[in-house]
Coordinates of C-alpha atoms in Angstrom, one line a residue:
Chain A
M182 CA 74.8 177.8 257.1
K183 CA 77.6 175.8 255.7
I184 CA 79.1 176.2 252.2
V185 CA 80.2 173.0 250.4
E186 CA 82.1 172.8 247.2
I187 CA 80.7 170.0 245.0
D188 CA 83.2 167.7 243.3
Q189 CA 83.2 164.2 241.9
V190 CA 83.4 162.7 245.3
N191 CA 80.4 164.4 246.9
M192 CA 78.3 165.1 243.8
D193 CA 75.7 162.6 245.0
M194 CA 74.6 165.2 247.5
L195 CA 72.7 166.8 244.7
S196 CA 71.3 163.6 243.2
D197 CA 67.8 164.1 244.7
L198 CA 67.6 167.8 243.6
A199 CA 69.3 168.2 240.3
P200 CA 67.9 166.9 237.1
G201 CA 69.7 163.9 235.5
D202 CA 71.1 166.1 232.7
V203 CA 72.9 168.3 235.2
M204 CA 74.0 165.4 237.4
E205 CA 75.7 163.5 234.5
N206 CA 77.8 166.5 233.8
L207 CA 79.0 167.1 237.3
S208 CA 81.8 164.6 237.0
R209 CA 83.2 166.4 233.9
T210 CA 86.3 168.5 234.1
W211 CA 84.9 172.1 233.8
Y212 CA 81.7 171.6 235.7
H213 CA 81.6 172.7 239.3
G214 CA 79.0 173.1 242.0
V215 CA 78.4 174.9 245.2
V216 CA 75.8 174.2 247.8
V217 CA 74.6 176.0 251.0
Q218 CA 73.6 173.5 253.7
D219 CA 71.6 174.0 256.8
D220 CA 74.0 173.7 259.8
S221 CA 71.6 171.7 261.9
D222 CA 70.3 169.0 259.5
E223 CA 72.7 169.4 256.5
R224 CA 69.6 170.0 254.4
I225 CA 70.6 171.7 251.1
L226 CA 69.1 175.2 251.0
A227 CA 70.5 176.4 247.7
A228 CA 72.9 175.3 245.0
F229 CA 74.6 176.5 241.9
V230 CA 76.1 174.3 239.1
F231 CA 78.3 176.1 236.7
E232 CA 80.7 175.4 233.9
F233 CA 84.0 177.2 233.0
K234 CA 84.5 178.1 229.3
N235 CA 87.9 178.5 227.6
A236 CA 89.6 177.8 230.9
D237 CA 92.4 175.9 229.2
R238 CA 92.9 178.4 226.4
D239 CA 95.6 181.0 226.5
D240 CA 94.2 182.9 223.5
M241 CA 90.7 183.5 225.1
T242 CA 89.4 184.8 228.3
T243 CA 87.9 182.4 230.8
E244 CA 84.1 182.7 231.4
A245 CA 81.7 180.9 233.7
E246 CA 78.1 179.9 232.8
I247 CA 75.6 179.2 235.6
I248 CA 73.8 176.1 234.4
W249 CA 71.4 175.3 237.2
T250 CA 70.3 176.8 240.4
Y251 CA 68.3 175.6 243.4
G252 CA 66.8 177.3 246.4
Y253 CA 65.0 180.5 247.3
G254 CA 65.7 183.7 249.2
T255 CA 68.5 186.3 249.3
E256 CA 69.8 185.0 252.6
V257 CA 70.8 181.7 251.0
Y258 CA 71.7 183.0 247.6
K259 CA 74.1 185.6 249.0
P260 CA 76.7 183.1 250.5
L261 CA 76.2 180.9 247.5
L262 CA 77.2 183.7 245.1
E263 CA 80.1 184.7 247.3
E264 CA 81.5 181.2 247.1
Y265 CA 80.8 181.1 243.4
C266 CA 82.7 184.3 242.9
E267 CA 85.7 182.9 244.8
Q268 CA 85.8 179.9 242.7
I269 CA 85.6 181.7 239.4
S270 CA 88.1 184.2 240.6
A271 CA 90.5 181.3 241.2
Q272 CA 90.0 180.2 237.6
K273 CA 90.5 183.8 236.4
A274 CA 87.1 184.0 234.9
V275 CA 86.3 187.5 233.7
R276 CA 82.7 187.1 232.8
S277 CA 79.7 185.2 234.2
Y278 CA 76.5 184.5 232.3
F279 CA 73.4 182.4 232.4
E280 CA 70.3 181.6 230.4
F281 CA 67.2 180.3 232.3
P282 CA 63.7 179.6 231.0
D283 CA 61.5 182.6 231.5
D284 CA 59.2 181.0 234.1
E285 CA 58.1 181.5 237.7
E286 CA 60.7 179.0 239.0
H287 CA 63.5 181.2 237.9
E288 CA 62.0 184.6 238.8
G289 CA 63.6 184.7 242.3
I290 CA 67.2 183.9 241.3
C291 CA 67.0 186.3 238.3
S292 CA 65.8 189.1 240.5
F293 CA 68.6 188.4 242.9
L294 CA 71.3 188.2 240.2
L295 CA 69.9 191.5 238.8
E296 CA 70.4 193.1 242.2
E297 CA 74.0 191.7 242.3
G298 CA 75.0 193.5 239.1
F299 CA 74.0 191.1 236.4
K300 CA 72.5 192.7 233.3
T301 CA 69.5 190.7 232.4
S302 CA 67.2 190.6 229.4
K303 CA 64.3 188.6 228.1
S304 CA 64.6 187.1 224.6
E305 CA 64.4 183.9 222.6
S306 CA 66.5 181.0 223.9
R307 CA 69.6 180.0 222.0
D308 CA 68.3 176.5 222.2
V309 CA 66.0 175.2 219.4
Y310 CA 64.3 171.8 220.0
V311 CA 63.2 169.7 217.1
T312 CA 62.1 166.1 217.1
V313 CA 63.3 163.0 215.2
E314 CA 60.0 163.2 213.3
D315 CA 61.0 166.7 212.1
L316 CA 64.3 165.2 210.9
S317 CA 62.4 162.5 209.0
E318 CA 60.6 165.2 207.1
M319 CA 63.8 166.7 205.8
K320 CA 64.2 166.2 202.1
L321 CA 67.3 164.1 201.7
S322 CA 68.5 162.3 198.7
K323 CA 68.2 158.5 198.9
K324 CA 71.7 157.9 197.8
E325 CA 74.0 155.8 200.0
P326 CA 76.4 157.9 202.1
P327 CA 79.8 158.3 200.4
F328 CA 82.5 155.9 201.4
Y329 CA 84.3 158.5 203.6
I330 CA 81.4 159.1 205.9
K331 CA 81.3 156.7 208.8
P332 CA 79.8 156.4 212.2
I333 CA 82.3 157.0 215.0
S334 CA 81.8 153.4 216.1
E335 CA 83.9 152.4 213.1
L336 CA 86.9 154.5 214.2
T337 CA 89.8 153.1 216.1
T338 CA 90.6 154.7 219.4
R339 CA 93.7 156.3 217.8
Q340 CA 91.8 157.6 214.8
Y341 CA 89.2 159.2 217.1
R342 CA 91.8 160.6 219.4
N343 CA 93.9 162.1 216.6
G344 CA 90.8 163.6 214.9
I345 CA 89.8 165.2 218.2
V346 CA 93.3 166.6 218.7
D347 CA 93.1 168.1 215.2
C348 CA 89.8 169.8 216.1
L349 CA 91.3 171.2 219.2
F350 CA 94.4 172.4 217.3
Q351 CA 92.1 174.4 215.1
G352 CA 90.3 175.8 218.2
R353 CA 87.1 173.9 217.6
R354 CA 85.3 172.0 220.4
G355 CA 81.7 172.8 219.9
L356 CA 79.7 172.6 223.1
V357 CA 82.2 170.2 224.7
E358 CA 84.7 172.2 226.8
D359 CA 86.4 169.0 227.9
L360 CA 86.6 167.5 224.4
A361 CA 90.2 166.6 224.9
W362 CA 89.4 164.2 227.7
I363 CA 86.0 162.9 226.9
S364 CA 85.9 159.4 225.5
A365 CA 84.2 158.4 222.2
D366 CA 81.6 156.4 224.0
W367 CA 80.1 159.5 225.6
F368 CA 78.7 160.2 222.2
E369 CA 76.0 158.1 220.4
P370 CA 78.2 155.7 218.5
D371 CA 76.0 155.1 215.4
V372 CA 74.5 158.5 215.0
S373 CA 77.6 160.5 215.6
S374 CA 79.4 160.5 212.3
C375 CA 82.8 161.4 211.0
I376 CA 84.8 162.0 207.8
V377 CA 87.5 159.5 207.3
M378 CA 90.0 160.3 204.5
D379 CA 93.3 158.4 204.1
E380 CA 92.5 156.6 207.4
K381 CA 92.4 159.8 209.3
A382 CA 89.3 161.4 210.9
K383 CA 88.9 164.8 209.3
G384 CA 85.6 166.0 210.7
F385 CA 82.9 165.1 213.2
L386 CA 79.2 165.5 213.9
L387 CA 79.1 164.4 217.5
V388 CA 75.8 163.7 219.2
H389 CA 75.3 163.0 222.9
K390 CA 72.2 161.5 224.4
T391 CA 71.4 163.1 227.8
E392 CA 70.0 161.3 230.8
S393 CA 66.6 162.7 229.9
G394 CA 66.8 161.2 226.4
V395 CA 67.4 164.4 224.4
L396 CA 69.9 164.2 221.6
V397 CA 72.3 167.1 221.7
V398 CA 74.4 168.1 218.7
E399 CA 77.7 168.7 220.5
L400 CA 80.2 169.3 217.7
L401 CA 79.9 169.9 214.0
F402 CA 83.2 170.6 212.3
A403 CA 85.1 169.4 209.3
F404 CA 88.6 170.1 208.1
S405 CA 88.7 167.8 205.1
I406 CA 89.7 169.1 201.7
D407 CA 86.0 169.7 200.7
A408 CA 84.9 170.5 204.2
T409 CA 81.8 172.5 203.3
K410 CA 80.4 169.7 201.1
D411 CA 81.4 167.0 203.6
L412 CA 79.6 168.8 206.4
V413 CA 76.4 168.3 204.4
E414 CA 77.1 164.6 204.1
L415 CA 77.8 164.4 207.8
I416 CA 74.4 166.0 208.6
K417 CA 72.6 163.7 206.1
F418 CA 74.2 160.6 207.7
A419 CA 73.4 161.6 211.2
V420 CA 69.8 162.5 210.3
R421 CA 69.2 159.1 208.6
A422 CA 70.8 157.3 211.5
A423 CA 68.7 159.2 214.1
V424 CA 65.5 158.5 212.1
E425 CA 66.3 154.8 212.0
K426 CA 67.4 154.5 215.6
Y427 CA 65.1 156.7 217.7
P428 CA 61.3 157.0 218.1
P429 CA 59.8 160.0 216.3
E430 CA 59.0 161.9 219.5
T431 CA 62.7 162.0 220.6
K432 CA 63.8 165.6 221.1
V433 CA 66.9 167.0 219.4
L434 CA 68.6 170.0 220.9
L435 CA 70.4 172.4 218.5
R436 CA 72.2 175.1 220.5
R437 CA 72.9 178.2 218.5
H438 CA 76.1 179.1 220.2
N439 CA 77.6 181.0 217.3
D440 CA 76.4 182.7 214.1
L441 CA 77.3 179.8 211.9
V442 CA 75.2 177.4 213.8
R443 CA 72.4 180.0 213.9
A444 CA 72.5 180.3 210.2
L445 CA 72.6 176.5 209.7
V446 CA 69.6 176.0 212.0
E447 CA 67.6 178.7 210.1
K448 CA 68.5 176.9 206.9
L449 CA 67.5 173.4 208.1
F450 CA 64.5 174.5 210.1
P451 CA 63.3 177.8 208.8
G452 CA 61.2 179.8 211.2
R453 CA 62.0 177.6 214.2
T454 CA 62.5 179.6 217.3
G455 CA 63.6 179.0 220.8
E456 CA 61.5 179.2 224.0
K457 CA 61.3 182.5 225.9
A458 CA 64.3 182.9 228.1
I459 CA 66.1 185.2 230.5
Q460 CA 69.7 185.9 229.8
G461 CA 72.1 187.6 232.1
E462 CA 75.7 188.5 232.3
R463 CA 78.2 190.3 234.5
E464 CA 81.8 191.3 234.1
E465 CA 83.7 189.8 236.9
R466 CA 86.6 191.5 238.6
R467 CA 89.9 190.7 237.0
P468 CA 92.0 188.8 239.4
A469 CA 95.1 190.7 240.4
Chain B
M129 CA 100.4 165.4 157.7
S130 CA 99.9 169.1 158.1
N131 CA 103.0 171.0 159.0
F132 CA 101.3 172.7 161.9
T133 CA 100.1 169.5 163.6
G134 CA 103.4 167.8 162.9
I135 CA 105.4 170.6 164.5
I136 CA 103.1 170.9 167.5
N137 CA 103.1 167.1 168.2
I138 CA 106.8 166.5 167.6
G139 CA 107.6 169.5 169.8
A140 CA 105.4 168.1 172.5
I141 CA 106.9 164.6 172.3
L142 CA 110.4 166.0 172.6
I143 CA 109.7 168.3 175.5
I144 CA 107.8 165.6 177.5
A145 CA 110.6 163.1 176.8
V146 CA 113.1 165.5 178.2
A147 CA 111.0 165.9 181.4
F148 CA 110.3 162.2 181.7
F149 CA 113.9 161.0 181.3
W150 CA 115.4 163.7 183.4
N151 CA 113.0 162.8 186.1
R152 CA 113.9 159.1 185.8
A153 CA 117.6 159.8 185.8
E154 CA 117.4 161.8 189.0
T155 CA 115.1 159.6 191.0
H156 CA 116.0 156.0 191.8
E157 CA 113.1 155.3 194.2
Q158 CA 110.3 157.4 193.1
N159 CA 107.7 158.8 195.4
D160 CA 104.0 158.9 194.5
D161 CA 104.1 162.3 192.9
E162 CA 107.0 161.2 190.6
K163 CA 105.3 158.0 189.7
M164 CA 102.2 159.8 188.7
F165 CA 104.2 162.3 186.8
G166 CA 105.9 159.5 184.9
R167 CA 102.6 157.9 184.0
I168 CA 101.1 161.2 182.7
C169 CA 104.3 161.8 180.7
I170 CA 103.9 158.4 179.0
M171 CA 100.3 159.0 178.3
A172 CA 101.0 162.5 176.9
I173 CA 103.7 161.1 174.6
V174 CA 101.4 158.3 173.4
S175 CA 98.6 160.8 172.8
A176 CA 100.9 163.0 170.8
L177 CA 102.2 160.0 168.8
V178 CA 98.6 158.9 168.0
R179 CA 97.7 162.4 166.8
L180 CA 100.8 162.5 164.7
A181 CA 100.3 159.0 163.3
S182 CA 96.6 159.5 162.6
D183 CA 97.2 162.8 160.9
T184 CA 100.0 161.4 158.8
F185 CA 98.0 158.3 157.9
L186 CA 94.8 160.0 157.1
T187 CA 96.4 162.7 155.0
G188 CA 97.9 160.1 152.8
I189 CA 94.7 158.3 151.8
P190 CA 91.7 159.5 149.8
V191 CA 88.8 160.8 151.8
D192 CA 86.0 158.8 150.1
G193 CA 87.3 155.4 150.8
S194 CA 88.3 155.8 154.4
R195 CA 85.3 157.1 156.2
L196 CA 85.1 154.2 158.6
L197 CA 88.8 154.3 159.2
R198 CA 88.8 158.0 159.8
V199 CA 86.0 157.8 162.3
V200 CA 87.7 154.9 164.2
V201 CA 91.0 156.8 164.3
Y202 CA 89.4 160.0 165.4
F203 CA 87.5 158.1 168.1
V204 CA 90.6 156.4 169.4
D205 CA 92.4 159.7 169.4
D206 CA 89.7 161.4 171.4
M207 CA 89.6 158.5 173.9
I208 CA 93.3 158.9 174.5
Q209 CA 92.8 162.6 174.9
L210 CA 90.1 161.9 177.4
A211 CA 92.3 159.5 179.3
I212 CA 95.1 161.9 179.5
L213 CA 92.8 164.7 180.7
L214 CA 91.5 162.3 183.4
Q215 CA 95.1 161.5 184.4
W216 CA 96.0 165.2 184.4
I217 CA 93.1 166.1 186.7
L218 CA 94.1 163.3 189.1
L219 CA 97.7 164.4 189.0
V220 CA 96.8 168.0 189.9
D221 CA 94.5 166.8 192.6
F222 CA 97.1 164.4 194.1
M223 CA 99.9 167.0 194.0
L224 CA 97.7 169.5 195.7
H225 CA 96.3 167.3 198.4
H226 CA 98.3 164.1 198.6
S227 CA 95.2 162.2 199.5
R228 CA 94.4 158.9 197.8
D229 CA 90.9 159.0 199.2
H230 CA 90.3 162.4 197.7
L231 CA 91.3 161.0 194.4
K232 CA 88.9 158.2 194.9
K233 CA 86.2 160.7 195.7
E234 CA 87.0 163.0 192.8
T235 CA 87.3 160.2 190.2
P236 CA 83.7 159.1 189.7
P237 CA 82.2 162.5 188.8
I238 CA 85.1 163.2 186.4
V239 CA 84.8 159.7 184.8
R240 CA 81.1 160.3 184.4
I241 CA 81.7 163.5 182.5
M242 CA 84.3 161.7 180.4
L243 CA 81.9 158.8 179.7
I244 CA 79.2 161.2 178.5
I245 CA 81.7 162.9 176.2
A246 CA 82.9 159.5 174.9
A247 CA 79.3 158.4 174.3
F248 CA 78.5 161.6 172.5
D249 CA 81.7 161.2 170.5
A250 CA 80.7 157.6 169.6
V251 CA 77.1 158.6 168.6
V252 CA 78.4 161.4 166.4
S253 CA 80.9 159.0 164.8
V254 CA 78.1 156.5 164.0
V255 CA 75.9 159.3 162.7
V256 CA 78.7 160.4 160.4
L257 CA 79.0 156.9 159.1
Y258 CA 75.4 155.8 158.5
S259 CA 73.1 158.8 158.6
G260 CA 71.3 159.6 155.4
F261 CA 71.5 163.2 156.3
F262 CA 75.2 163.2 156.3
T263 CA 75.6 161.0 153.3
N264 CA 73.6 163.5 151.3
L265 CA 76.1 166.1 152.1
N266 CA 79.5 166.1 150.5
T267 CA 82.0 164.3 152.7
E268 CA 84.0 167.3 153.6
L269 CA 81.0 169.1 154.9
A270 CA 80.0 166.0 156.9
E271 CA 83.5 165.9 158.3
F272 CA 83.3 169.5 159.1
I273 CA 80.0 169.1 161.0
R274 CA 81.3 166.1 162.8
T275 CA 84.5 168.0 163.8
L276 CA 82.4 171.0 164.8
F277 CA 80.3 168.7 167.0
F278 CA 82.8 166.9 169.1
R279 CA 85.9 169.0 168.8
H280 CA 83.9 171.8 170.3
A281 CA 82.3 169.5 172.9
F282 CA 85.7 168.4 173.7
G283 CA 87.0 172.0 173.9
V284 CA 84.2 172.8 176.4
V285 CA 85.2 169.8 178.5
E286 CA 88.8 171.0 178.5
L287 CA 87.7 174.5 179.5
I288 CA 85.6 173.0 182.3
I289 CA 88.5 171.1 183.5
L290 CA 90.8 174.1 183.5
I291 CA 88.2 176.0 185.5
W292 CA 88.1 173.1 187.9
A293 CA 91.9 173.1 188.1
F294 CA 92.0 176.8 188.8
R295 CA 89.4 176.4 191.5
K296 CA 91.4 173.7 193.1
L297 CA 94.6 175.8 193.0
A298 CA 92.8 178.8 194.5
E299 CA 91.4 176.5 197.3
Y300 CA 94.9 175.1 197.8
N301 CA 96.5 178.5 198.1
T302 CA 94.0 179.5 200.7
R303 CA 94.2 176.3 202.7
V304 CA 97.9 175.4 202.7
K305 CA 100.1 177.5 205.0
G306 CA 103.7 178.2 204.4
P307 CA 105.6 177.9 201.2
S308 CA 103.6 175.9 198.6
D309 CA 104.9 172.4 197.7
Y310 CA 104.3 173.0 194.0
R311 CA 103.6 176.2 192.2
G312 CA 100.7 174.7 190.4
L313 CA 100.0 177.8 188.4
F314 CA 103.3 177.3 186.5
F315 CA 101.9 174.2 184.7
I316 CA 98.4 175.5 184.3
I317 CA 99.4 178.8 182.6
P318 CA 100.7 177.2 179.3
I319 CA 97.5 175.3 178.9
V320 CA 95.3 178.4 179.4
L321 CA 97.5 180.3 176.9
A322 CA 97.2 177.4 174.5
V323 CA 93.4 177.3 174.7
V324 CA 93.2 181.1 174.2
I325 CA 95.7 181.2 171.3
S326 CA 94.1 178.1 169.6
M327 CA 90.7 179.8 169.8
I328 CA 92.1 183.1 168.4
I329 CA 93.8 181.5 165.5
G330 CA 90.8 179.3 164.9
R331 CA 92.3 175.9 165.4
T332 CA 90.4 174.8 168.5
M333 CA 92.6 172.9 170.9
D334 CA 95.4 172.2 168.4
L335 CA 98.0 173.7 170.7
I336 CA 97.0 171.6 173.7
P337 CA 99.6 168.8 173.2
L338 CA 102.5 171.3 173.1
A339 CA 101.0 173.2 176.1
I340 CA 100.7 170.0 178.1
G341 CA 104.4 169.3 177.2
I342 CA 105.5 172.7 178.4
G343 CA 103.3 172.4 181.5
L344 CA 104.8 169.0 182.3
L345 CA 108.4 170.4 181.9
L346 CA 107.6 173.3 184.2
L347 CA 106.0 170.9 186.7
F348 CA 109.1 168.7 186.6
L349 CA 111.3 171.7 187.3
A350 CA 109.1 172.7 190.2
M351 CA 109.3 169.1 191.5
R352 CA 113.0 169.1 191.1
K353 CA 113.4 172.4 193.0
N354 CA 111.2 171.0 195.7
R355 CA 113.3 167.9 196.3
R356 CA 115.9 169.9 198.2
F357 CA 113.2 170.6 200.8
L358 CA 112.1 167.0 201.1
D359 CA 113.5 164.2 203.2
R360 CA 112.9 161.3 200.8
E361 CA 113.3 158.6 203.5
S362 CA 110.5 159.8 205.7
G363 CA 108.5 162.0 203.3
F364 CA 108.7 164.9 205.7
H365 CA 110.5 168.2 205.0
S366 CA 114.3 168.4 205.1
R367 CA 116.3 170.9 207.2
A368 CA 116.6 173.1 204.1
Y369 CA 112.9 173.8 204.4
L370 CA 113.5 175.8 207.5
K371 CA 115.4 178.5 205.5
L372 CA 112.5 178.6 203.1
L373 CA 110.0 178.9 205.9
T374 CA 112.0 181.7 207.5
R375 CA 112.0 183.6 204.2
D376 CA 108.3 183.0 203.5
D377 CA 107.0 183.0 207.0
K378 CA 103.9 185.2 206.8
N379 CA 101.7 182.4 208.2
Y380 CA 104.1 181.5 211.0
E381 CA 105.0 184.8 212.4
R382 CA 103.8 183.5 215.8
A383 CA 104.8 179.9 215.6
M384 CA 105.2 177.1 218.1
G385 CA 108.0 174.6 217.7
I386 CA 108.3 171.2 219.1
L387 CA 111.7 169.4 219.0
I388 CA 111.5 165.6 219.3
K389 CA 114.6 163.6 219.9
A390 CA 114.1 159.9 219.6
D391 CA 115.8 156.8 220.7
D392 CA 114.2 154.7 218.0
P393 CA 116.0 151.5 217.2
E394 CA 113.2 150.2 215.0
G395 CA 112.8 153.4 213.0
A396 CA 109.1 153.5 213.9
L397 CA 108.8 157.3 214.6
P398 CA 108.2 158.5 211.1
A399 CA 105.1 156.3 210.7
I400 CA 103.8 157.4 214.1
L401 CA 104.3 161.1 213.4
K402 CA 102.6 160.7 210.0
E403 CA 99.6 159.2 211.7
D404 CA 99.4 161.5 214.7
Q405 CA 100.4 164.7 212.8
P406 CA 97.8 167.4 213.2
E407 CA 96.6 168.8 209.8
E408 CA 98.1 172.3 210.5
M409 CA 101.5 171.1 211.5
K410 CA 104.7 170.9 209.4
I411 CA 107.2 168.3 210.2
V412 CA 110.9 168.7 209.5
R413 CA 113.4 165.9 209.9
L414 CA 116.5 167.5 211.2
N415 CA 118.6 164.3 211.2
K416 CA 118.0 160.6 211.6
N417 CA 116.3 160.8 215.0
K418 CA 115.5 164.4 215.4
Y419 CA 112.3 166.0 214.3
F420 CA 111.1 169.6 214.4
L421 CA 107.3 170.2 214.4
I422 CA 106.0 173.7 213.5
G423 CA 102.5 175.0 214.0
E424 CA 100.4 177.6 215.5
P425 CA 100.7 178.2 219.3
Q426 CA 98.4 175.9 221.2
P427 CA 97.0 175.9 224.8
E428 CA 99.4 174.1 227.1
S429 CA 96.8 171.4 228.0
I430 CA 96.1 170.6 224.3
L431 CA 99.8 170.6 223.5
K432 CA 100.5 168.3 226.4
L433 CA 97.7 165.9 225.3
F434 CA 99.2 165.7 221.8
L435 CA 102.7 165.1 223.1
Q436 CA 101.4 162.5 225.5
N437 CA 99.7 160.7 222.6
I438 CA 102.9 160.6 220.5
T439 CA 105.0 159.5 223.5
D440 CA 102.6 156.7 224.3
D441 CA 102.4 155.6 220.6
A442 CA 106.2 155.7 220.3
K443 CA 106.6 153.7 223.6
E444 CA 104.3 151.0 222.2
K445 CA 106.7 150.6 219.3
G446 CA 109.8 150.6 221.4
A447 CA 110.9 154.2 221.0
E448 CA 111.7 156.6 223.7
L449 CA 111.2 160.3 223.1
S450 CA 112.6 163.5 224.6
V451 CA 110.6 166.6 223.8
N452 CA 111.1 170.3 224.1
Y453 CA 108.8 173.0 222.9
D454 CA 108.5 176.8 222.9
I455 CA 107.2 179.8 221.0
R456 CA 109.3 181.3 218.3
R457 CA 110.9 184.6 219.2
D458 CA 110.5 187.8 217.2
N459 CA 112.6 187.7 214.0
E460 CA 114.2 184.4 215.1
S461 CA 115.1 182.2 212.1
F462 CA 113.5 178.7 212.1
D463 CA 117.0 177.3 212.0
N464 CA 118.0 179.1 215.2
F465 CA 114.7 178.3 216.8
A466 CA 115.3 174.6 216.2
E467 CA 118.9 174.9 217.5
R468 CA 117.7 176.7 220.6
L469 CA 115.2 174.0 221.4
E470 CA 117.8 171.3 220.7
S471 CA 120.5 172.8 222.9
S472 CA 118.1 173.4 225.8
L473 CA 116.9 169.8 225.4
S474 CA 120.5 168.6 225.5
A475 CA 121.3 170.7 228.5
A476 CA 118.2 169.4 230.3
S477 CA 119.3 165.8 229.7
Q478 CA 122.9 166.3 231.1
P479 CA 123.3 164.7 234.5

């Protein structure tokens, strides 16, 4: 068996196996992959794709999230996990975690990770899916959006860049670990909205459309004078734009990655829950 | 003219005139705060003059023959009061946030409230003039009812505005880090006192002109004190601000400092810094081409990104930057911190 580290150059190795949503991320800064290949025919036997969290932050510890796995059997998982551990150790990650759907496909890997010291539990997924149709049923006022709420397509490159730097300076990056380097066009230009005051971007609701067509709310943050009120306006704008632009069946993913988002989702879509999922985590050895 | 109204309004005019002319004498090229301050001073003086004139004028003529005139004069007086309140709110807002767009955002709801009050005032005035109900009463009673109606309505508006102003100040004090630009409470306190005293002595809002006068004078003194910490040419803080920051540094105990030395023949850097300045950062202009940026410590990668952005923007405008940054040491004064960065930058640039 041969272990290969996946990078931007050889990421196409996984193109037949990994879903489009995983593939599109592999070229991003903090996404990494490892595969185990058969020595004889170079067939991929197993693979991990994972993302580093807080890797560029001095004030927080680095973690790694296993995003996607492929393969079956301890004999292929073992070398894969070893290589994964080496890579995360090099990045000084102190914790690994994952969340997989609670289904047959993930039973094998979850049992293996449990044997390898991961603490696992079954509970509701952090992800809540709604549809554009659900958005259209939200009771919103018919008033025109205020003058300071604009789609990001109306921002200059410099305004966008400075607004993002401001978010980063305040430690906010939503789900986008590489927010500093990702360009504005990665986000949906007419649905993603921003607060523009005195010609400066002072808050964003950034939405990315994945390869599979799911709209993911990647960042919701405002630092304008009336930030709380303005956030509501950002949401209204994005909801209206999404209802106008996408078919009703389009899925929207709301990831409840902190308590604020959890509370917001509960307020906007009371009673909505996530699918059944298996979560797991393991403290990694602190590098010397 | 009643003695009380006369003293209050003449006192207000004198106090505001002192603040206005003192401000004019000390500032040749006025910044936005000072221009707004000048405008509100003029409006406050006009308002006090109108009150004085209307009171003097109406006291001198018989009540029966002047009902229309009284109503018109009171209405004009109230409209001027409304305008000054509007201007007052906008001044407070601008001085707290320095945002023209925020003013634009705040103005319509305030104007709407003002228009409702104005309409109410106008309706009451017309009712006083033509209503059979009022004409059946003796004129003084009608006048009393009318006064009760809109003076009290007006008093409520003023109270709402005060609550609004307090809310803004509280918001400002929690949002703005480091020494405050203006001690807003100084100029709000006299107005609150005036409202309370006026209500206790049963002359609703009569002390307001004087209170606005005292408030404006206090505001002027705060602005004046603040000028030492302002670099008027760029609009950033001056070097003196570093001492203030050292003294009042609860929010910057762990601070990051960035020293920028510019070869900037076109003088483009202030505009670039203003545009690229992160919300949380303070900018101090040490001298013509040296700037000191103070903020919370940031991850190296984010800091580098920010510096790269400024360097690129400066290059585009023909300016070359040398940059040095570090974390402030324990108990190090901001002056020494800036000097340390400056000297290590100079040492690094020696051949």
